[in-house]
Coordinates of C-alpha atoms in Angstrom, one line a residue:
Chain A
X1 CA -3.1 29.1 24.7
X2 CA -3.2 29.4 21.4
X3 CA -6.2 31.3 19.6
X4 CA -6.9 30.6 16.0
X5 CA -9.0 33.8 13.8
X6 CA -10.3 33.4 10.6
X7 CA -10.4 36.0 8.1
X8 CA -14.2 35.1 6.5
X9 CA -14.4 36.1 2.4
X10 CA -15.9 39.6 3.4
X11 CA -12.9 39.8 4.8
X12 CA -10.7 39.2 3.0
X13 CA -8.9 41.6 0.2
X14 CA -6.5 41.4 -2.7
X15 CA -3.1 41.9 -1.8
X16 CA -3.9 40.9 2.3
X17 CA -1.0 39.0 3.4
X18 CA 0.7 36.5 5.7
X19 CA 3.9 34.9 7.1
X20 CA 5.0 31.6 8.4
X21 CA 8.5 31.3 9.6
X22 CA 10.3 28.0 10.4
X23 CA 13.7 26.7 11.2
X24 CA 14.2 23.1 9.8
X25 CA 15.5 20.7 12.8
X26 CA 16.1 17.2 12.6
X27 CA 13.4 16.3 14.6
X28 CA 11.6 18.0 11.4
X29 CA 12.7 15.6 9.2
X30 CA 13.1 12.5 11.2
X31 CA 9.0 12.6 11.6
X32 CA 8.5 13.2 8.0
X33 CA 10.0 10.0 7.4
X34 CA 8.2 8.4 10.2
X35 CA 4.9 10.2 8.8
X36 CA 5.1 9.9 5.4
X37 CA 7.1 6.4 4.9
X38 CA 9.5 8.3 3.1
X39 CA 12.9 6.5 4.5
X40 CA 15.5 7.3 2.0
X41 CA 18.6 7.8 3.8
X42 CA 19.3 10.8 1.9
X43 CA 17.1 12.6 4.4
X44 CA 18.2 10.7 7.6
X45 CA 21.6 9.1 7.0
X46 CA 24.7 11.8 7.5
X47 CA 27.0 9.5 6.1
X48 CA 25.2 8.4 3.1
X49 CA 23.8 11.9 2.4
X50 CA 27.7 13.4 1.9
X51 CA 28.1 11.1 -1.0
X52 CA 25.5 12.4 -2.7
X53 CA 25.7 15.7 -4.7
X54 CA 24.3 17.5 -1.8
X55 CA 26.8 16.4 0.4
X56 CA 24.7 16.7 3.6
X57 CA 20.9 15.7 4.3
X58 CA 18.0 17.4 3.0
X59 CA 14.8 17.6 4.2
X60 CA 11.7 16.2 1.9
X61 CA 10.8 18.9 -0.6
X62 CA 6.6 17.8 0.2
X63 CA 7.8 19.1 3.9
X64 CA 7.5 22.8 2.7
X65 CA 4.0 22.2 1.5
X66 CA 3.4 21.1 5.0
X67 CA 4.2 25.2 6.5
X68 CA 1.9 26.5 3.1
X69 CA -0.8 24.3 4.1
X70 CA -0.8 25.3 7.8
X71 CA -0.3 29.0 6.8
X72 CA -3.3 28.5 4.9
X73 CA -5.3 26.4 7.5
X74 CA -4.3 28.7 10.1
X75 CA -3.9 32.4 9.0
X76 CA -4.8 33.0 5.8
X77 CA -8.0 32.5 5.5
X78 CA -7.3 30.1 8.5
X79 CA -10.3 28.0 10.3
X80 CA -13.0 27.2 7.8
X81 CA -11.3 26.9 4.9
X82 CA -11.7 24.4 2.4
X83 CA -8.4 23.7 0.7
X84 CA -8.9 23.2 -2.9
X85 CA -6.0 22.6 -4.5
X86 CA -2.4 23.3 -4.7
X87 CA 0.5 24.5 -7.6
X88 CA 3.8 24.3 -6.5
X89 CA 7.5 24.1 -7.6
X90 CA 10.4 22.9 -5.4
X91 CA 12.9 24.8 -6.4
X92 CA 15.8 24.2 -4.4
X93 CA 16.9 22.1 -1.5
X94 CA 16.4 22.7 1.7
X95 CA 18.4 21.8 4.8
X96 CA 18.5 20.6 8.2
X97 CA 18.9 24.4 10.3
X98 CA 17.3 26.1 7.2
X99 CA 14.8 28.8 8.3
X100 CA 12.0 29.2 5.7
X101 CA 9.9 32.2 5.4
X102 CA 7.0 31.4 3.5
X103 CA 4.9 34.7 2.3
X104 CA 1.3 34.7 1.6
X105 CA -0.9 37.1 -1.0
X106 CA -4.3 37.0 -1.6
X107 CA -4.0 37.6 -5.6
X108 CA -7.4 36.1 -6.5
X109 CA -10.8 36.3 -5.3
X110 CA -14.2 35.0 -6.6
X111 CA -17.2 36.6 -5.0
X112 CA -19.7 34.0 -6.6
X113 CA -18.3 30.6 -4.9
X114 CA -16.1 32.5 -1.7
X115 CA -13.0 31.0 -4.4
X116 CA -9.6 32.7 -2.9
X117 CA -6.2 32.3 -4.5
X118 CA -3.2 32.7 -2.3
X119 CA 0.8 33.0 -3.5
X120 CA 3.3 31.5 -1.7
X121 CA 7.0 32.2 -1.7
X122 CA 9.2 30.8 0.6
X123 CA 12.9 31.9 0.7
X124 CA 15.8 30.9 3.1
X125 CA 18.0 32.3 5.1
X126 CA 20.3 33.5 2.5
X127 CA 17.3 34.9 0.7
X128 CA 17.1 31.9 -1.8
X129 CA 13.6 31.5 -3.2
X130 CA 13.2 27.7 -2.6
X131 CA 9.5 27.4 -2.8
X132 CA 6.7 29.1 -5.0
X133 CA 3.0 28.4 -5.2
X134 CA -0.5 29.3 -5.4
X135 CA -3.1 27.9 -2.9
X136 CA -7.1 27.4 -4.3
X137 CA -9.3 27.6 -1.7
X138 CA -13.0 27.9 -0.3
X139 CA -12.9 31.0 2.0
X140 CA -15.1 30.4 5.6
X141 CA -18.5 32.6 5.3
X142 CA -18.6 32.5 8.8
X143 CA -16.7 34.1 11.6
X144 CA -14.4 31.5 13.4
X145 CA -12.5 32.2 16.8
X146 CA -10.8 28.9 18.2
X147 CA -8.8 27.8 20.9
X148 CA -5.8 25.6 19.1
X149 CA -5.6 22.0 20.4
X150 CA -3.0 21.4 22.2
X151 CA -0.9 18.3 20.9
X152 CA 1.5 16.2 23.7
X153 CA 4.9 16.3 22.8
X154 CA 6.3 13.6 21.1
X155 CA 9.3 11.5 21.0
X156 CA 11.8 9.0 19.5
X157 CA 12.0 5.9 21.6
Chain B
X1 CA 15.0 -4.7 6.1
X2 CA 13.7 -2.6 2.9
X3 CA 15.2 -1.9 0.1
X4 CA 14.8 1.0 -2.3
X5 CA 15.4 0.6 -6.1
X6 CA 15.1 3.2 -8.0
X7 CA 13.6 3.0 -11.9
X8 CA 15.8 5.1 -14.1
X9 CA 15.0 7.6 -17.0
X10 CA 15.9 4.9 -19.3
X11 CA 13.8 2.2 -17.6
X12 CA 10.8 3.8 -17.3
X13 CA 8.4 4.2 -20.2
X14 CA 4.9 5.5 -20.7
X15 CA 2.5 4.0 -19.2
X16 CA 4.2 2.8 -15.9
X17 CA 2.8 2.4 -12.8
X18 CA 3.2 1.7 -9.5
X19 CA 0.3 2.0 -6.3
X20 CA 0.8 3.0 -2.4
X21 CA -2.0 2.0 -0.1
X22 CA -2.2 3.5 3.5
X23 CA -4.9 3.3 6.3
X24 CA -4.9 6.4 8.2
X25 CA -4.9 6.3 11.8
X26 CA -5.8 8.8 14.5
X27 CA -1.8 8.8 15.3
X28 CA -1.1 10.0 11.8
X29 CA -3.6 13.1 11.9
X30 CA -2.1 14.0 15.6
X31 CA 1.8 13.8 14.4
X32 CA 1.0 15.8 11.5
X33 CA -0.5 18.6 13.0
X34 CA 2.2 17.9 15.8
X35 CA 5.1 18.1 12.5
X36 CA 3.2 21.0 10.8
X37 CA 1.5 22.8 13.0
X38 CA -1.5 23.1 12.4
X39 CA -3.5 22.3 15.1
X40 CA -6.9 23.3 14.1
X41 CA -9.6 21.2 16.7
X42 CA -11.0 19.8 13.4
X43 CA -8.2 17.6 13.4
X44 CA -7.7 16.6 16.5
X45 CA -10.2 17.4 18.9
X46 CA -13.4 14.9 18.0
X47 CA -16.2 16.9 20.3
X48 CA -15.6 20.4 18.5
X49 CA -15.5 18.0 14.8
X50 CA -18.7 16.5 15.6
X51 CA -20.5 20.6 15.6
X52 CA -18.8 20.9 11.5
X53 CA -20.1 20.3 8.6
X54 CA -18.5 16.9 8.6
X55 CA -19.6 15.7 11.6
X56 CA -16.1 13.9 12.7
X57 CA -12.2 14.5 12.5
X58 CA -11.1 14.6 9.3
X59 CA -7.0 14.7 8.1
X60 CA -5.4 16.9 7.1
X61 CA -5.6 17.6 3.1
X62 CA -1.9 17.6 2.6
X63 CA -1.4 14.6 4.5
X64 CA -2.7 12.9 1.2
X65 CA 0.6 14.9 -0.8
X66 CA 2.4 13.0 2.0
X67 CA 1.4 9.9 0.6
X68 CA 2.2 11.2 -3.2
X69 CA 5.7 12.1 -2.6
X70 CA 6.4 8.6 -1.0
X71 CA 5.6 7.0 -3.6
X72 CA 7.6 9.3 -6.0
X73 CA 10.6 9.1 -4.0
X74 CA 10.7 5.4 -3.1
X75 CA 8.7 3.7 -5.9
X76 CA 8.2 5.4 -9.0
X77 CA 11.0 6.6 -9.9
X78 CA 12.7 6.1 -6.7
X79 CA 16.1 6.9 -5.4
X80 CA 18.0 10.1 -6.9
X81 CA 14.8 12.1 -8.3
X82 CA 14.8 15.4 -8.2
X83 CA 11.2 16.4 -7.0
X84 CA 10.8 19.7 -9.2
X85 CA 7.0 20.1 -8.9
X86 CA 3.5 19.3 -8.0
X87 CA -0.5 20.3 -9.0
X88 CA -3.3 18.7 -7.3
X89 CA -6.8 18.6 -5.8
X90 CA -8.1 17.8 -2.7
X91 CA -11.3 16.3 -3.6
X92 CA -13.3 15.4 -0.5
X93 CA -12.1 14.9 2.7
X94 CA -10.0 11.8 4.4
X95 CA -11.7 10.7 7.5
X96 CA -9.3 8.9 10.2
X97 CA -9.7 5.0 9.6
X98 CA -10.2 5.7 5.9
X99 CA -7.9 3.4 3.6
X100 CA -6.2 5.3 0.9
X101 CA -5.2 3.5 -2.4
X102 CA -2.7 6.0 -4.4
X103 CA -2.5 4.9 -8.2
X104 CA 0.6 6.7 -10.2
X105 CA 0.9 6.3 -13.9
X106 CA 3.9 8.2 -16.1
X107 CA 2.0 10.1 -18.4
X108 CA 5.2 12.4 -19.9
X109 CA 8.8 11.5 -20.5
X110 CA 11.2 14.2 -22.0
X111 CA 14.4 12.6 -22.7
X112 CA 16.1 15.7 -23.3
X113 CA 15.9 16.6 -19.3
X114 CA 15.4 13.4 -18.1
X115 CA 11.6 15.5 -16.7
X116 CA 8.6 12.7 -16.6
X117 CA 4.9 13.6 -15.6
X118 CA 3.2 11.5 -12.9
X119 CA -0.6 11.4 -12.9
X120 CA -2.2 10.5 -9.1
X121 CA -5.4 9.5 -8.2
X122 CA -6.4 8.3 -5.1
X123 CA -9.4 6.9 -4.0
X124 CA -10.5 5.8 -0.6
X125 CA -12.0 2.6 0.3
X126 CA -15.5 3.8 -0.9
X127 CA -14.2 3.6 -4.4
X128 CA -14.7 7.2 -4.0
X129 CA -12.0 10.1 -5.3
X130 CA -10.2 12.1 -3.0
X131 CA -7.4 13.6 -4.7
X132 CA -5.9 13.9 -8.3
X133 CA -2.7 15.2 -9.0
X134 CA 0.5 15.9 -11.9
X135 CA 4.2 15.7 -10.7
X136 CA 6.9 16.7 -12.2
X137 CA 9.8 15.5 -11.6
X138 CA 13.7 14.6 -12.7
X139 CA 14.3 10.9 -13.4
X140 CA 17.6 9.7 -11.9
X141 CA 20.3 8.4 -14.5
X142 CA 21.9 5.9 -12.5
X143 CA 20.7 3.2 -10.9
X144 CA 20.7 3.0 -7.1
X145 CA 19.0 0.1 -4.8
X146 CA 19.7 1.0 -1.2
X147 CA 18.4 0.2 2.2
X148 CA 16.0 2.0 3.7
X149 CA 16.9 4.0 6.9
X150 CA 15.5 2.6 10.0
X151 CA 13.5 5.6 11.6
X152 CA 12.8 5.2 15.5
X153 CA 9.4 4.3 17.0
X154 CA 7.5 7.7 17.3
X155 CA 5.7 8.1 20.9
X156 CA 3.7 10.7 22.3
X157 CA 4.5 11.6 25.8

């Protein structure tokens, strides 16, 4: 069971932090395509994907705004939050087996509206900055303490 | 069978457009949190959404930049761009059943860099505006028109 905390405005602090880490699996990047009707075989076709100049698949670029939003939606300030708006650069590929770390930092914080900004950087495992971004978001006033829903497993037919 | 064309820098001009329309369903809200983790009950558990502020489940707000970088990577311009970036808003909230109409217009070409500027805006089936947006992104040079990759039916267990 999984228990989701919000960190409410009062909170929150300049320079507070958080970290999401992911590996990239196929699986990953097979449902993006499902999900987002994004079906270029550059992301799902092996063979197609080596005669490109990345010479193996890549996973959607949008897919790393997916672990920054649920960083976000989660941790930082996490349940309550009302997500803005987002910046972001792509700034390099990413690839199935990847693991992404994507770091957090409160660098913004607007007492008058409960306005946070966040920074993101995500780098890979060869310590590659692949992602950066900042977050605009409503922090949660009040206190939120949640079970997670738990989601049934799903699969390819 | 679908087939992916891709516009290239020197086919596209100012002005261009192209439009992505998307219902989304209960099953899309659950495999995104499934794909990204984020399983905050607002999402997916409609008892605890009925005690927020909103009153039902709502999606997720990147789901919408879901939607966004279809369109750029299948549509406009397609095949062999180079996502390099993205701003948006997340206006108001996407309620499941809501029927998203995504409206893309090149607003900025550089022909040094092959770069072009995407305005979004999408509005929901209440004529009402639930996300704007700016991507940047590299145009391809060559001109590729290729079949879509057939993805598996997606089940939950």
């Amino acid at each position: 069971m999984q228990i989701l905390e919000n960190r409410t405005f009062d909170e929150l602090k300049l320079g507070d932090t958080t970290q999401l880490i992911r590996t990239v699996t196929e699986k990953d990047v097979l449902l993006f395509a499902y999900l987002s009707g994004d079906v270029n075989p550059i992301h799902v076709d092996e063979e197609y994907a080596k005669t490109t100049q990345f010479g193996q698949r890549i996973a959607h670029g949008m897919f790393t705004a997916l672990l920054l939003s649920t960083a976000v939606a989660t941790q930082l300030p996490g349940p309550g939050t009302i997500y803005r708006g987002q910046v972001m650069k792509f700034q390099k590929p990413v690839f199935i087996g990847d693991t992404i770390t994507a770091d957090l930092e409160v660098i913004e914080m607007k007492k008058r509206v409960n306005l946070v900004k966040i920074e993101c950087v995500m780098t890979n495992q060869r310590g590659e900055e692949i992602f950066s971004g900042v977050s605009t978001a409503i922090a949660p006033t009040e206190k939120i303490r949640i079970e997670a829903s738990a989601i049934p497993e799903v699969t390819f037919q």
